[in-house]
Tab-separated table of C-alpha atoms in Angstrom:
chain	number	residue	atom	x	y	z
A	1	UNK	CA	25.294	4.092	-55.598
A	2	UNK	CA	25.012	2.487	-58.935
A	3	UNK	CA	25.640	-1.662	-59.114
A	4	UNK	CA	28.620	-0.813	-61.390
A	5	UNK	CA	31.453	0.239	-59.427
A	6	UNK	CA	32.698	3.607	-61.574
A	7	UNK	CA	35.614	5.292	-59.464
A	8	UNK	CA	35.548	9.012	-59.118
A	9	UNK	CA	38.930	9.935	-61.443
A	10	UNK	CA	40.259	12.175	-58.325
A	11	UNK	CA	40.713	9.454	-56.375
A	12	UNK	CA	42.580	7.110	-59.283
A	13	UNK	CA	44.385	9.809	-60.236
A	14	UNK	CA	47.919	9.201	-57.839
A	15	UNK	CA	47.780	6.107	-59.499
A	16	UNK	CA	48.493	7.466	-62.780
A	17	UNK	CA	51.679	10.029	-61.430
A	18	UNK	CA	54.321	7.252	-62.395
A	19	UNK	CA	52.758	6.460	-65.689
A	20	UNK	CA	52.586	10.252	-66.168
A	21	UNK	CA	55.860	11.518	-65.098
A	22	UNK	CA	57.358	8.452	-67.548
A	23	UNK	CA	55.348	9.875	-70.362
A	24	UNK	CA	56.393	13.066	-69.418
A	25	UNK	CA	60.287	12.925	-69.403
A	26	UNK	CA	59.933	10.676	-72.760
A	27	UNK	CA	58.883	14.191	-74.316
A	28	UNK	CA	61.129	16.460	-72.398
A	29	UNK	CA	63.848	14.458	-71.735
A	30	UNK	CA	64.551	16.390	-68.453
A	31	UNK	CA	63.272	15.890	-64.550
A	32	UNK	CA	62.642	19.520	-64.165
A	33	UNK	CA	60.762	19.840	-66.942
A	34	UNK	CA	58.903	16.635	-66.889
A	35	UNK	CA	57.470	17.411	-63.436
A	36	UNK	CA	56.422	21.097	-63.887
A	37	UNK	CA	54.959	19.328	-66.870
A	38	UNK	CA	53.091	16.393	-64.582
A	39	UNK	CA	52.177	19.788	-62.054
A	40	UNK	CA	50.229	21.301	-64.877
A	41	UNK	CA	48.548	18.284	-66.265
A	42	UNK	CA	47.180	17.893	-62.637
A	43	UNK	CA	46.225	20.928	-61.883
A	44	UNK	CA	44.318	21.081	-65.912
A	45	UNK	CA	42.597	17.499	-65.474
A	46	UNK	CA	41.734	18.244	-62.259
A	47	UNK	CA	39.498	21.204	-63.205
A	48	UNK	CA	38.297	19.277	-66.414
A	49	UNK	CA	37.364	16.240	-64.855
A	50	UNK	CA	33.308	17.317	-65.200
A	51	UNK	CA	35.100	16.901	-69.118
A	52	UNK	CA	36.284	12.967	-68.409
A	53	UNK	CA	33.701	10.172	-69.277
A	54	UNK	CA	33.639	8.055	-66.144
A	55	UNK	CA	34.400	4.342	-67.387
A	56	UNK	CA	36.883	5.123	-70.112
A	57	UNK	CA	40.536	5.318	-69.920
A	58	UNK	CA	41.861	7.867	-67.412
A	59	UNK	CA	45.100	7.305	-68.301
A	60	UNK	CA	45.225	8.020	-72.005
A	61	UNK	CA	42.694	11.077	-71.149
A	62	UNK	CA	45.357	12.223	-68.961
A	63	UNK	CA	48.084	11.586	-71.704
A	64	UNK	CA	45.939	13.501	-73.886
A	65	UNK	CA	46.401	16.502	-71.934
A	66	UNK	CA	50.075	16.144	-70.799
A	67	UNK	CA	51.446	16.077	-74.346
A	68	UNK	CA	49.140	18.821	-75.412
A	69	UNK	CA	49.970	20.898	-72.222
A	70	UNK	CA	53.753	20.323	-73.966
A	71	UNK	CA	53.555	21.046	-77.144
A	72	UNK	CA	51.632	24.293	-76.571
A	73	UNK	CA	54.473	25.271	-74.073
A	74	UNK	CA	56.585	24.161	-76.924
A	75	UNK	CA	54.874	25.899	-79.616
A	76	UNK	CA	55.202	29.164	-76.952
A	77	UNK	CA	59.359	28.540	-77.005
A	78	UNK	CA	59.529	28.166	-80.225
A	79	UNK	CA	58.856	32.032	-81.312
A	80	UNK	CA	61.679	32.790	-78.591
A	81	UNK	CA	64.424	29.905	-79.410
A	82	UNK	CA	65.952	29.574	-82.911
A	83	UNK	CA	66.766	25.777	-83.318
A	84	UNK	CA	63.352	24.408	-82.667
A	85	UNK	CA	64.046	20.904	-83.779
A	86	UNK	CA	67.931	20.350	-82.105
A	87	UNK	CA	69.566	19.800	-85.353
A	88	UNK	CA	72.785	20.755	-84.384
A	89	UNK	CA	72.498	18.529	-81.189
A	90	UNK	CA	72.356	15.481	-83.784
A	91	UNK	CA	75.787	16.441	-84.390
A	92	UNK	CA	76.831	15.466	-81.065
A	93	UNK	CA	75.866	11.382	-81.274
A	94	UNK	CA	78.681	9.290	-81.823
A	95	UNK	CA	78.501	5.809	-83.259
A	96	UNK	CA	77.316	3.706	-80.936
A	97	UNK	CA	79.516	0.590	-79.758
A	98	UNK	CA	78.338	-2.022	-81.796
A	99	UNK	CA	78.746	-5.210	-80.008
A	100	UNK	CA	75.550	-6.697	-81.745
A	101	UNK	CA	72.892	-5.623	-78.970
A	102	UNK	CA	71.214	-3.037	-77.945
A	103	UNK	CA	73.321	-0.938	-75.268
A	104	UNK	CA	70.891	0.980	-73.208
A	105	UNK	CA	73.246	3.896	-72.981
A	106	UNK	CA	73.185	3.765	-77.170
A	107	UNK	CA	69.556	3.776	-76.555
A	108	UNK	CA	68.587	6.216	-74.677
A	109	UNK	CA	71.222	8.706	-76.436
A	110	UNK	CA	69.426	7.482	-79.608
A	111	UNK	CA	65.953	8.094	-78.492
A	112	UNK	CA	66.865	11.550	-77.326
A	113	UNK	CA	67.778	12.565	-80.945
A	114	UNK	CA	64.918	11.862	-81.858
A	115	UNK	CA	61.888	14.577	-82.665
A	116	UNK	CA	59.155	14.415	-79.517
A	117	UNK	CA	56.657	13.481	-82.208
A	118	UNK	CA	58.710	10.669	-82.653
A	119	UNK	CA	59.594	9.692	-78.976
A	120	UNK	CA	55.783	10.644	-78.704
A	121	UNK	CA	54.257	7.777	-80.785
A	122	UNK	CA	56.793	5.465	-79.513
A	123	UNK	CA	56.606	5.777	-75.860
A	124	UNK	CA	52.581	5.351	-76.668
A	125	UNK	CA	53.048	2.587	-79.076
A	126	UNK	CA	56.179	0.839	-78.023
A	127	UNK	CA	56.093	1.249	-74.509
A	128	UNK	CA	52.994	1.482	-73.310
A	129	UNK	CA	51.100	-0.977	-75.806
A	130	UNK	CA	48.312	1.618	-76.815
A	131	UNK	CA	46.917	0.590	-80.480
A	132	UNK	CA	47.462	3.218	-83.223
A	133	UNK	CA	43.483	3.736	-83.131
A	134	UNK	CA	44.204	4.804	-79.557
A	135	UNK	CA	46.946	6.919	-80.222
A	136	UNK	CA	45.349	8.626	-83.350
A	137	UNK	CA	42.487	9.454	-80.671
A	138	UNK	CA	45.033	10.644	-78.069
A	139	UNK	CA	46.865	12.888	-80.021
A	140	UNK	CA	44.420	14.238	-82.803
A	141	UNK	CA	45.839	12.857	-85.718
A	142	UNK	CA	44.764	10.240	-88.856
A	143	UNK	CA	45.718	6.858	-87.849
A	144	UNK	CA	47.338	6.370	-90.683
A	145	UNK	CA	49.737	9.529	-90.156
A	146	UNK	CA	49.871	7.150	-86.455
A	147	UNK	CA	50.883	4.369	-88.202
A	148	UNK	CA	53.812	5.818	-90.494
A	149	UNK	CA	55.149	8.157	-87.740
A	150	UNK	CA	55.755	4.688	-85.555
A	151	UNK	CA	57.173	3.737	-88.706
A	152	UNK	CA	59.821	6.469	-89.174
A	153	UNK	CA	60.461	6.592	-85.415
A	154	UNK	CA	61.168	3.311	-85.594
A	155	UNK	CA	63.545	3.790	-88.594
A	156	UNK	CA	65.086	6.571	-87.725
A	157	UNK	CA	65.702	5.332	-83.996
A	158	UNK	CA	67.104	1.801	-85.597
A	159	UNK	CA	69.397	4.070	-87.851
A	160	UNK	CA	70.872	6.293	-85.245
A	161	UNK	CA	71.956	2.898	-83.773
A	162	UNK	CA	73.055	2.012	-86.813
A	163	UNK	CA	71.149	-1.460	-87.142
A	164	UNK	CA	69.122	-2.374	-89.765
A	165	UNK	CA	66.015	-4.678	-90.052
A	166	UNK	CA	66.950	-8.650	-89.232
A	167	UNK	CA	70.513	-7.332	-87.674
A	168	UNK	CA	70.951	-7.190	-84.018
A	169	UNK	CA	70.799	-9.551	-81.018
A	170	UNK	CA	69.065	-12.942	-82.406
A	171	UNK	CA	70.707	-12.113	-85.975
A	172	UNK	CA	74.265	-11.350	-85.315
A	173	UNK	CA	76.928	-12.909	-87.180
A	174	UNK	CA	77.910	-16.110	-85.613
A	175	UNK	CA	81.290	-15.171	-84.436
A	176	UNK	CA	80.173	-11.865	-83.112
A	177	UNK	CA	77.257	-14.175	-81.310
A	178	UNK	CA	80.020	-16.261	-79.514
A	179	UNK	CA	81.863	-13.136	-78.477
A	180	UNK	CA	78.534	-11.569	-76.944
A	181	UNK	CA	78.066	-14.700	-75.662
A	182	UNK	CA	81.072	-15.162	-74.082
A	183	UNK	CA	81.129	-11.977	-72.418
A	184	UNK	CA	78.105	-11.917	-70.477
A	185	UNK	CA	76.532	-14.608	-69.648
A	186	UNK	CA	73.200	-12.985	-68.755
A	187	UNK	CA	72.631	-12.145	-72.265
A	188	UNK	CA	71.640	-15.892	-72.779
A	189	UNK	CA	68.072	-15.564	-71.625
B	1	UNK	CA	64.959	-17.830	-79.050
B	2	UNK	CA	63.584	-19.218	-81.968
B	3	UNK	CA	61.472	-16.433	-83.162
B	4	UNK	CA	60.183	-16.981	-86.696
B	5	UNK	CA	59.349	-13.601	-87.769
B	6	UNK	CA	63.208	-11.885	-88.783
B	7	UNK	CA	61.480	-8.859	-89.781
B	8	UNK	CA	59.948	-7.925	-86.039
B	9	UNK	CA	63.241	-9.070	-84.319
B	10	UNK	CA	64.685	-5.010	-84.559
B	11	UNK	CA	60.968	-3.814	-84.122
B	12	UNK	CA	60.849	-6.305	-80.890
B	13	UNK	CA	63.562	-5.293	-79.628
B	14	UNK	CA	62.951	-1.333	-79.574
B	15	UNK	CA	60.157	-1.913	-77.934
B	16	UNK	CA	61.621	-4.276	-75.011
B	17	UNK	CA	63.796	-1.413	-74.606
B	18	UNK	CA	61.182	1.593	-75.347
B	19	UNK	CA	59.488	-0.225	-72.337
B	20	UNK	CA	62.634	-0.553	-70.300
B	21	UNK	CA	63.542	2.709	-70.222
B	22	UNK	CA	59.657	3.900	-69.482
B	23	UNK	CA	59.679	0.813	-66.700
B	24	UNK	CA	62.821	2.778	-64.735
B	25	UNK	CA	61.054	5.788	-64.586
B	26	UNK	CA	57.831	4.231	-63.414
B	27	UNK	CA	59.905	2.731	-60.793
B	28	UNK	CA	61.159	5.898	-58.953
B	29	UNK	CA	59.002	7.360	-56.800
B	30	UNK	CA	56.185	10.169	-56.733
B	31	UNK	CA	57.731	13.186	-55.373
B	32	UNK	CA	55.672	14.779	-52.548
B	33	UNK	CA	54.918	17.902	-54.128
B	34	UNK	CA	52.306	15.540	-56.289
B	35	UNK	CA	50.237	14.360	-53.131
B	36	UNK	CA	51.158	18.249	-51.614
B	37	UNK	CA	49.300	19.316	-54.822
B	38	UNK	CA	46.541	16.960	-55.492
B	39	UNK	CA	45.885	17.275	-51.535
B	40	UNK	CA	45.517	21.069	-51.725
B	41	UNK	CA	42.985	20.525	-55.245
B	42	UNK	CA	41.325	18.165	-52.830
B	43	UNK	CA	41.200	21.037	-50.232
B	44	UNK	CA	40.427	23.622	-52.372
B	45	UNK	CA	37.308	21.485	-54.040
B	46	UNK	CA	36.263	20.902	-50.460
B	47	UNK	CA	36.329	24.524	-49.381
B	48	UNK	CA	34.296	25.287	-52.546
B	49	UNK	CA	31.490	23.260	-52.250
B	50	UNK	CA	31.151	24.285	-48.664
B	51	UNK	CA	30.923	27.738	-49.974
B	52	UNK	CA	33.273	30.704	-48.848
B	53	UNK	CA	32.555	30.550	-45.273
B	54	UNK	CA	35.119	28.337	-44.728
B	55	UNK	CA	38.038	30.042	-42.566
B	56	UNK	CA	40.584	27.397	-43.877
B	57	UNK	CA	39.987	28.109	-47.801
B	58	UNK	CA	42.456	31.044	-48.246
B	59	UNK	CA	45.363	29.664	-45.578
B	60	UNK	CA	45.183	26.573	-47.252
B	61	UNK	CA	48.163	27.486	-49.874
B	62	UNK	CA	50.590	28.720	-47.307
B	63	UNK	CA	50.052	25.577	-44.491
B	64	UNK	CA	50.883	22.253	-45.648
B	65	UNK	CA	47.920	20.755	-43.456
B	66	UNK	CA	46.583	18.009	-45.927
B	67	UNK	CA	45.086	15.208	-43.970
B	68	UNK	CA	43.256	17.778	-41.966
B	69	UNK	CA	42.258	19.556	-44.473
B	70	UNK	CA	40.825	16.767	-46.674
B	71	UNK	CA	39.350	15.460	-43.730
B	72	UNK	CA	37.109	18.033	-42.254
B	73	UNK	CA	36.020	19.249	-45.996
B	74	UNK	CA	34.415	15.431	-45.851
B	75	UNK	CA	31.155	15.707	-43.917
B	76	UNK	CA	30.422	19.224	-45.862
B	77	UNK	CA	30.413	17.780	-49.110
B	78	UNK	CA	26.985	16.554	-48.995
């Protein structure tokens, strides 16, 4: 027993099943899916875990091998399925209601037209408050390429919901303000 | 309400609702099959390290036993 109390990552591991199922349907965007996905990140970090550095972070180890576990599965569906990238499901999003907020229906439609690179990055960056170092660790790439796919995502998630940069809750046109306002008075926190 | 910086009011708000949606997920809970699973890795670590005279090793993916098995591979482990 060393003074330092290390825990053995097989017993902190249930901790991380929300955290990892989350992750998980932010890439697949469907239960099913997302769990067989969780299934075979346990069962891989499970017989890796001589692999894990006791002390560091578990959970972006186990990240690590969730979203490569998916994009190898992808990368196998891929020779099988034409349309690898959805494009014609982009066709099917609507304009969003624009009432000067963010709508989480809008939002979540939005952020499933996105690429999984892109819900990728921001789920890591947006969500869960890893640094682009971290991420550029996580996933293999330059952190720069990190930095300027958050970037796009960003963009390209703000332009599906058709808002642009300074436009949106705490910018909206004064009238428009009063009529948000008005309606729901929970929006005033 | 006041927040000073116009350019991260879109970026802010993504996020607070990149985090939402990942917050509803964590929410819900852990479907058994995860503690079924990561009960039988247990049991199946267990049963290796005792070597493969244990009876229990090769039943253990039909029965749904976990608590027993975890428990008895304990004292064999070391």
């Amino acid at each position: 027993m060393t003074a330092t109390e290390i825990r053995d990552p097989r017993d902190e591991l249930p901790e991380h099943l929300p955290s990892l199922r989350a992750f998980a349907l932010s890439l697949t965007r469907n239960a099913t899916e997302a769990d067989d996905l969780v299934q075979e990140t346990v069962v891989k970090a499970w017989s890796n875990f001589d692999r894990f550095q006791p002390g560091t972070d578990l959970r972006a180890w186990l990240f690590t091998i969730l979203r490569n576990t998916f994009y190898s599965v992808r990368r196998k569906l891929r020779r099988e399925v034409s349309d690898p990238d959805g494009i014609h499901a982009q066709g099917l999003f609507d304009k969003p209601q624009h009432d000067g907020r963010l709508a989480m229906n809008d939002f979540v439609r939005a952020f499933d037209q996105l690429s999984p690179e892109h819900r990728e990055v921001l789920t890591l960056v947006g969500a869960n408050g890893y640094s682009c170092e971290q991420v550029s660790e996580m996933i293999g790439v330059a952190v720069g390429t990190v930095k300027s796919r958050t970037n796009r995502a960003r963009q390209r998630l703000a332009q599906l919901l058709q808002l642009e940069d300074g436009e949106g809750l705490l910018d909206t046109q004064p009238a428009e303000m009063a009529a948000v306002m008005g309606r729901s008075g929970t929006q005033a926190a | 309400m006041t927040r000073t910086s116009r350019k991260s009011s879109l970026h802010q708000q993504i996020d607070e609702n990149l985090k939402r949606v990942f917050e509803e997920t964590l929410q819900q809970d852990v479907p058994d099959r995860f503690m079924d699973l990561l009960a039988q890795l247990r049991a199946k670590e267990k049963a290796g390290d005792a070597g493969p005279a244990v009876p229990e090793a090769s039943s253990l993916t039909e029965t749904t036993d976990q608590t027993g098995a975890s428990d008895a591979g304990k004292g064999l482990g070391s």
